[in-house]
PDB file of C-alpha atoms in Angstrom:
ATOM      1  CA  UNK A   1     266.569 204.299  99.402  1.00 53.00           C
ATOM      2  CA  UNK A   2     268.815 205.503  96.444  1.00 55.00           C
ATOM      3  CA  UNK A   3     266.447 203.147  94.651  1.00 53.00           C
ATOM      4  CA  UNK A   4     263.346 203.961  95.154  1.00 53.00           C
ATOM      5  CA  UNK A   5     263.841 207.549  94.576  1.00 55.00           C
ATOM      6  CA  UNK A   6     265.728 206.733  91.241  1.00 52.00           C
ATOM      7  CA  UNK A   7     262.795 204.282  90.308  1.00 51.00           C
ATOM      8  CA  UNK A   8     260.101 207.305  91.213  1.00 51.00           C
ATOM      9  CA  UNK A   9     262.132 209.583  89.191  1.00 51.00           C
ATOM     10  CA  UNK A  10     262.305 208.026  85.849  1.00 49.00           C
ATOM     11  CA  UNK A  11     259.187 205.888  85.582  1.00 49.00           C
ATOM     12  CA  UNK A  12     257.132 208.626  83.829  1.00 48.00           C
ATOM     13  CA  UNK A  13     259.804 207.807  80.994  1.00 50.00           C
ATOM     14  CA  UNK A  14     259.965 204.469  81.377  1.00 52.00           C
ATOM     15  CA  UNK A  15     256.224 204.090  81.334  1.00 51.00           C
ATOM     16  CA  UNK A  16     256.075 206.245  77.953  1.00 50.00           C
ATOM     17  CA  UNK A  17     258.301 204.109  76.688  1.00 50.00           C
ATOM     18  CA  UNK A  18     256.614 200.920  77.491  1.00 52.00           C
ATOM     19  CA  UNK A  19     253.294 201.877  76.532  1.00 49.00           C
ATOM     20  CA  UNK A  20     254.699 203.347  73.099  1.00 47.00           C
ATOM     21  CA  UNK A  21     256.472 200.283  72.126  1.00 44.00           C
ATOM     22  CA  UNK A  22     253.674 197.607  73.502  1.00 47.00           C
ATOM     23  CA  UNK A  23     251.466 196.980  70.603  1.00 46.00           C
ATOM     24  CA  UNK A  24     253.894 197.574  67.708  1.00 42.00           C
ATOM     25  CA  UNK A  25     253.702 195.070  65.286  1.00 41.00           C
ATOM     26  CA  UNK A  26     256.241 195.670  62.680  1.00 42.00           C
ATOM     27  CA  UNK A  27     259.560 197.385  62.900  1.00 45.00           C
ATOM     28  CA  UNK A  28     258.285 199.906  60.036  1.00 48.00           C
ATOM     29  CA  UNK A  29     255.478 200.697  63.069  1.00 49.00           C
ATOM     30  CA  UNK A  30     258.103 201.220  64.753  1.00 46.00           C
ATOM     31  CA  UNK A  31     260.396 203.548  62.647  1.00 47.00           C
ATOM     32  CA  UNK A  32     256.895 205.559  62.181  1.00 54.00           C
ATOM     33  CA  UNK A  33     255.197 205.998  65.289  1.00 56.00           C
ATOM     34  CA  UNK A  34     258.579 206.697  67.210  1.00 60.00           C
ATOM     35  CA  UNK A  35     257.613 209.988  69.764  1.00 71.00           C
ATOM     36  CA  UNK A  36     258.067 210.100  72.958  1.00 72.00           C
ATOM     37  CA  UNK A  37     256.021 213.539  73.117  1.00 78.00           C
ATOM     38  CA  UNK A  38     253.187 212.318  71.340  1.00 78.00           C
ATOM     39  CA  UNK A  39     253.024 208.916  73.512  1.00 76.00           C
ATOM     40  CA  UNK A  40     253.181 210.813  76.730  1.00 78.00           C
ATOM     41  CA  UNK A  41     250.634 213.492  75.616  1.00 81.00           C
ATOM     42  CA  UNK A  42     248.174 210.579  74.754  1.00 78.00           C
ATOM     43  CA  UNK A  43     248.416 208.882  78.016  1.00 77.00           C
ATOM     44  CA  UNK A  44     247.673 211.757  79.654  1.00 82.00           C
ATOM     45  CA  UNK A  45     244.944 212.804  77.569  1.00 85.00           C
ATOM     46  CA  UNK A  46     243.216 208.956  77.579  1.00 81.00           C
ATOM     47  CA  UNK A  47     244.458 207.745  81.200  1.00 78.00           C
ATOM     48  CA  UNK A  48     245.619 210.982  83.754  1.00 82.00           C
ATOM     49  CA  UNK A  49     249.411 212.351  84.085  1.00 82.00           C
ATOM     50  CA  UNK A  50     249.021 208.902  87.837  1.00 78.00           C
ATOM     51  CA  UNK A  51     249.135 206.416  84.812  1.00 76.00           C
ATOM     52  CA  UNK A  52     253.069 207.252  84.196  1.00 75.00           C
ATOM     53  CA  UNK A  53     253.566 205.738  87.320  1.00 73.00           C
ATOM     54  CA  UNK A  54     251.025 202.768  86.699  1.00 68.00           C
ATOM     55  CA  UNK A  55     252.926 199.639  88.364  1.00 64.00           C
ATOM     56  CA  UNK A  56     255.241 201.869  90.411  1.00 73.00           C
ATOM     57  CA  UNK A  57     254.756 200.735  93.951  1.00 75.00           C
ATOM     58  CA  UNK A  58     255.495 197.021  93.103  1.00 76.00           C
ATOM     59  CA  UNK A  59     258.408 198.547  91.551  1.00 75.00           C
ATOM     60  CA  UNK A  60     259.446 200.313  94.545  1.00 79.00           C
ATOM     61  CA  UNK A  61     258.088 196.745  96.725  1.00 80.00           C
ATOM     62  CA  UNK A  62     260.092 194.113  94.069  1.00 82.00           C
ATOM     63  CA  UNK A  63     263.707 196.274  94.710  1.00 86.00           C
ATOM     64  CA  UNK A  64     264.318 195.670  98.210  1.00 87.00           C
ATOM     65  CA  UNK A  65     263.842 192.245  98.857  1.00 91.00           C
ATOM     66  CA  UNK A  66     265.585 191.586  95.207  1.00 91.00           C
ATOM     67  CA  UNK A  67     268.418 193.766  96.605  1.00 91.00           C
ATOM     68  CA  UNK A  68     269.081 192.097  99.666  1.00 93.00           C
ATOM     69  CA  UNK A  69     268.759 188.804  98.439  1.00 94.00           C
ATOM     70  CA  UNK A  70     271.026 189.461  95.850  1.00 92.00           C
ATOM     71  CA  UNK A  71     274.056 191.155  98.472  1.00 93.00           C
ATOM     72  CA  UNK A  72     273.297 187.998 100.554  1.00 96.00           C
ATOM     73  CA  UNK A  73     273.293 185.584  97.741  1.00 95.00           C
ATOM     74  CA  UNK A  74     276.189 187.104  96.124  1.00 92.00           C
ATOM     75  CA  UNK A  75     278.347 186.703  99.451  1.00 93.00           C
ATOM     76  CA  UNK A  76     277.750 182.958  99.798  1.00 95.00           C
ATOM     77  CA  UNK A  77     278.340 181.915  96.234  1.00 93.00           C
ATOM     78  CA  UNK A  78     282.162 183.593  96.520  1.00 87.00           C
ATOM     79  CA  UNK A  79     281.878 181.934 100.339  1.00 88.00           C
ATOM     80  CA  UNK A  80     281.398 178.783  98.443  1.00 89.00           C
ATOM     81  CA  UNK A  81     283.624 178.974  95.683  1.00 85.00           C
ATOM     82  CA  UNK A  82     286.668 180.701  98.079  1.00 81.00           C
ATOM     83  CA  UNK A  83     286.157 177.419 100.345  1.00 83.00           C
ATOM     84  CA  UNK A  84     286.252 174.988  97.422  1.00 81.00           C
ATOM     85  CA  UNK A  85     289.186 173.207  97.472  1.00 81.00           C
ATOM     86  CA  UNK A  86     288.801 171.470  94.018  1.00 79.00           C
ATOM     87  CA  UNK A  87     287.838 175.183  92.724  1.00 75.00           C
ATOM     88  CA  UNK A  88     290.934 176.892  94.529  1.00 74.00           C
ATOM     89  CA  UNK A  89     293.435 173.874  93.171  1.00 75.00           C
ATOM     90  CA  UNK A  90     291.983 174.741  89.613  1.00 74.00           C
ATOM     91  CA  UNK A  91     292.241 178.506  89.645  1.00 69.00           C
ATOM     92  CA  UNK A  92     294.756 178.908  92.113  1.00 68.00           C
ATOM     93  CA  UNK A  93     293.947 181.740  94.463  1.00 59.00           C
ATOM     94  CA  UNK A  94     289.997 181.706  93.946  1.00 51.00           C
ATOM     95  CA  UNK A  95     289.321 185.169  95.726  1.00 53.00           C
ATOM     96  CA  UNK A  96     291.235 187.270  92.683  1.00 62.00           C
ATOM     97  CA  UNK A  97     290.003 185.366  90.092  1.00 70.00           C
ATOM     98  CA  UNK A  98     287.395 186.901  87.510  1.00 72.00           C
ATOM     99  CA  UNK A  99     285.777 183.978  86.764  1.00 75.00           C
ATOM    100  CA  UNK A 100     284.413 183.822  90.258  1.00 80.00           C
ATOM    101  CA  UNK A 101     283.164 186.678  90.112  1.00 79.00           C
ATOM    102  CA  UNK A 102     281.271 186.332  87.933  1.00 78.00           C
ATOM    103  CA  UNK A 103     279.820 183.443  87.993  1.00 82.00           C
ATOM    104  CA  UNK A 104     279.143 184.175  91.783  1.00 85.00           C
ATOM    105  CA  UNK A 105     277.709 187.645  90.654  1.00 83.00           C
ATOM    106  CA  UNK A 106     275.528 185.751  88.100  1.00 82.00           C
ATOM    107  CA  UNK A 107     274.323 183.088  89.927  1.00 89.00           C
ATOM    108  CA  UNK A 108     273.165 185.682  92.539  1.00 89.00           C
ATOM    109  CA  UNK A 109     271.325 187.826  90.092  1.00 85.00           C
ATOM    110  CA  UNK A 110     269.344 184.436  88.864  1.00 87.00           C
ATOM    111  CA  UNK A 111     268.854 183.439  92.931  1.00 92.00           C
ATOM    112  CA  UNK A 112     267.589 187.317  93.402  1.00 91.00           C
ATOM    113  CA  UNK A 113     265.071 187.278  90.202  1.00 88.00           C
ATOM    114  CA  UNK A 114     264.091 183.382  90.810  1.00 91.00           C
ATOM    115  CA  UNK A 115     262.450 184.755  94.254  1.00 93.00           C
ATOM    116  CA  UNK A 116     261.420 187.931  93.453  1.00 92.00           C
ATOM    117  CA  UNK A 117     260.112 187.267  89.667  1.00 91.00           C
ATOM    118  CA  UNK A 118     256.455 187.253  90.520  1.00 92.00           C
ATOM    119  CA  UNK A 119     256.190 190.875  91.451  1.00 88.00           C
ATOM    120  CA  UNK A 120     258.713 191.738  88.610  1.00 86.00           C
ATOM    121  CA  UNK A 121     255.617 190.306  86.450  1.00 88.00           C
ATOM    122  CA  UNK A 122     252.991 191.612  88.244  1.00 87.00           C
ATOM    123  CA  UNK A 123     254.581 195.172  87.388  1.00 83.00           C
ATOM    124  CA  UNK A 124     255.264 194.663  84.085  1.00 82.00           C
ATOM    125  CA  UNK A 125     251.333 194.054  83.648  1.00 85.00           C
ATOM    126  CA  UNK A 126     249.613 196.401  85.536  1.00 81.00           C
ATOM    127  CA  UNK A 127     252.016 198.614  83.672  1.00 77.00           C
ATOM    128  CA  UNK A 128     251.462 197.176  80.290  1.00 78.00           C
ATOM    129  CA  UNK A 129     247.334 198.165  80.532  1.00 78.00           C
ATOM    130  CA  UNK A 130     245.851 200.397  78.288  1.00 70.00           C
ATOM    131  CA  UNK A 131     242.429 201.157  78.144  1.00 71.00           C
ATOM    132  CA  UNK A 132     240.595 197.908  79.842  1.00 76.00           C
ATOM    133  CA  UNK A 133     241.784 197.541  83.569  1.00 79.00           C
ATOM    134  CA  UNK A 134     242.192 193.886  83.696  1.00 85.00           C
ATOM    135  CA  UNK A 135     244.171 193.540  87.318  1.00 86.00           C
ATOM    136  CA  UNK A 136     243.066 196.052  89.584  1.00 85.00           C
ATOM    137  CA  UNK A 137     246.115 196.268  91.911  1.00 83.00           C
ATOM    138  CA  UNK A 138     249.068 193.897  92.837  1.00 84.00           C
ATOM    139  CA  UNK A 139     247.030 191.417  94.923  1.00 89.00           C
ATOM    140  CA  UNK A 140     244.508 191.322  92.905  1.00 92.00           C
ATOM    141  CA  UNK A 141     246.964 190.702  89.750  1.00 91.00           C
ATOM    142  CA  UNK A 142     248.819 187.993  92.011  1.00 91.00           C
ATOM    143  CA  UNK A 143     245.836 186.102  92.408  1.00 94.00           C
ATOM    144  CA  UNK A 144     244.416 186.096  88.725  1.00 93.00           C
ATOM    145  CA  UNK A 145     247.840 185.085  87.282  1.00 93.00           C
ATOM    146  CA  UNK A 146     247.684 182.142  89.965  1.00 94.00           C
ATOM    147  CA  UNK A 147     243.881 181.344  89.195  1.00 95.00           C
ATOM    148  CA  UNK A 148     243.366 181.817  85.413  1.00 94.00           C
ATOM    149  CA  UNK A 149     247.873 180.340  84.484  1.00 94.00           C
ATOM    150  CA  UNK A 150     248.425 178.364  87.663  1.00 94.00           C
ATOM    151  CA  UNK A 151     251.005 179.347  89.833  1.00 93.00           C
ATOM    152  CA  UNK A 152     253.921 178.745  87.411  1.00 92.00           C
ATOM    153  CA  UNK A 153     252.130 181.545  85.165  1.00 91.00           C
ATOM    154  CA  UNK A 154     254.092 183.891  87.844  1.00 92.00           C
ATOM    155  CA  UNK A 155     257.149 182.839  86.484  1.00 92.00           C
ATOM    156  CA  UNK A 156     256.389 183.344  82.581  1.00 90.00           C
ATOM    157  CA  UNK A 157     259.485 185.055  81.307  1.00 86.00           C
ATOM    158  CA  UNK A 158     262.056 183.548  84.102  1.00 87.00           C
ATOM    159  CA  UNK A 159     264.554 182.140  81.829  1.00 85.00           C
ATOM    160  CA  UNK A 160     264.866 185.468  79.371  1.00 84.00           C
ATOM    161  CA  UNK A 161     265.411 187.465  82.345  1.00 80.00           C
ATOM    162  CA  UNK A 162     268.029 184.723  84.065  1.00 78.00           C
ATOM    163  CA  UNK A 163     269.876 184.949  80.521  1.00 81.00           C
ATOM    164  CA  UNK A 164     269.969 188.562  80.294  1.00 79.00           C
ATOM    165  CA  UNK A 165     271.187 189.080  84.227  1.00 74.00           C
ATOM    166  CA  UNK A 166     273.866 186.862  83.472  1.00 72.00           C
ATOM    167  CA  UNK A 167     274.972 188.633  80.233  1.00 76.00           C
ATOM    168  CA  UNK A 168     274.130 192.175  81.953  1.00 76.00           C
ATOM    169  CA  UNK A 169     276.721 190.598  84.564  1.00 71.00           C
ATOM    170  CA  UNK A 170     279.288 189.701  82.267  1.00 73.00           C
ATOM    171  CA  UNK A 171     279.500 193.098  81.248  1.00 78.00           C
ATOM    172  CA  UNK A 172     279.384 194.682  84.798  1.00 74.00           C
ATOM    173  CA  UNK A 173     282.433 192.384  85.682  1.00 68.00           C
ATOM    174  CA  UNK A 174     284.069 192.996  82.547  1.00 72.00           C
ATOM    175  CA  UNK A 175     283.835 197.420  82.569  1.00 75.00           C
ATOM    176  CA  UNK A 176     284.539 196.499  86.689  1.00 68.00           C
ATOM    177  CA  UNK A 177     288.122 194.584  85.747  1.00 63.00           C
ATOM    178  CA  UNK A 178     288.652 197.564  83.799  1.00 48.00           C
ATOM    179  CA  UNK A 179     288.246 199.658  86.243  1.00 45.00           C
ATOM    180  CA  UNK A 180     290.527 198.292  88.237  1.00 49.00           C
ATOM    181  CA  UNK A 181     293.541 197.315  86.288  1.00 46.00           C
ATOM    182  CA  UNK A 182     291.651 193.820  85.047  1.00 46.00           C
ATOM    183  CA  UNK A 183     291.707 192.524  88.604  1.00 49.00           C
ATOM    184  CA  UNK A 184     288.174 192.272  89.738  1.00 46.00           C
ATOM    185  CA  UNK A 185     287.309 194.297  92.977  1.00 49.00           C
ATOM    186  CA  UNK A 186     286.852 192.203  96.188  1.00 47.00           C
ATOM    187  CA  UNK A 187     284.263 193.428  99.050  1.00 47.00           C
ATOM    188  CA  UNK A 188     284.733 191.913 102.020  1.00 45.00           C
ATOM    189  CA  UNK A 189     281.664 192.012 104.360  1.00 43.00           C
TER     190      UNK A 189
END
């Protein structure tokens, strides 16, 4: 729930964002056309003040089945690698170690987006129109994508987003250990 009101809350922002940095060719475009007032005040002068939260509700519709998935996915990799015996001879005692961790947390976050990436696509397109309304909703985007790309055109983008959930990770485990004295914290379920 904490989700969805946090992903209600700061799409207007988000969406300003996107739209003002979609189309930019050049960095020096960039550097130049950088304001978040004037991007906002144009999409609600060309599109309505609904079009900030333009591809909201797959937003709100891609977070829980990513979250659960990921909890759930999460909890059997660090099943696996706990029950490992070639794993636990290597590391010693596999539960403390950081390195499970995170590749359990990792691998989770890549099981999570692998079944969920579709919608995560579908958003970022119905959120990415401008003036011509090419998709007219999420089913409707789901099905062009499939007819017009073929169904691996849902998954366009997969491997940038594994790489940057296992970086974005790295860095949760590593500010986590930190936390913590540099042992990694342990939830048990």
């Amino acid at each position: 729930m904490a989700t969805v009101v946090e992903k209600n809350t700061v799409s207007m922002l988000k969406q300003s964002v996107v739209v003002m940095l979609q189309g930019m060719q050049s960095e020096a475009d960039v550097l130049s056309k950088l304001s978040l007032w004037r991007e906002a005040s144009r999409i609600v002068n060309e599109e309505g003040v609904r079009a900030f939260w333009k591809g909201n509700m797959v937003t709100v519709a891609h977070r829980l089945p990513y979250s659960v998935l990921n909890f759930y996915a999460y909890e059997k990799y660090n099943k696996f690698f706990y029950s490992n015996p070639i794993l636990q001879s290597y590391l010693g005692n596999a539960s403390s170690s950081s390195f499970v961790h995170f590749v359990s947390g990792g691998l989770a976050g890549i099981t999570a987006a692998s079944a969920t990436y579709p919608l995560d696509l579908v958003r970022t397109r119905l959120a990415a129109q401008r003036n011509t309304m090419y998709y007219q909703g999420i089913g409707h985007a789901l099905r062009t994508i499939c007819r017009e790309e073929g169904f691996l055109g849902l998954y366009k983008g997969l491997g940038a987003t594994s790489w940057l959930l296992t970086a974005w990770w790295y860095v949760f485990s590593l500010i986590q250990g930190v936390g913590t004295g540099g042992r990694a914290r342990v939830y048990n379920t």
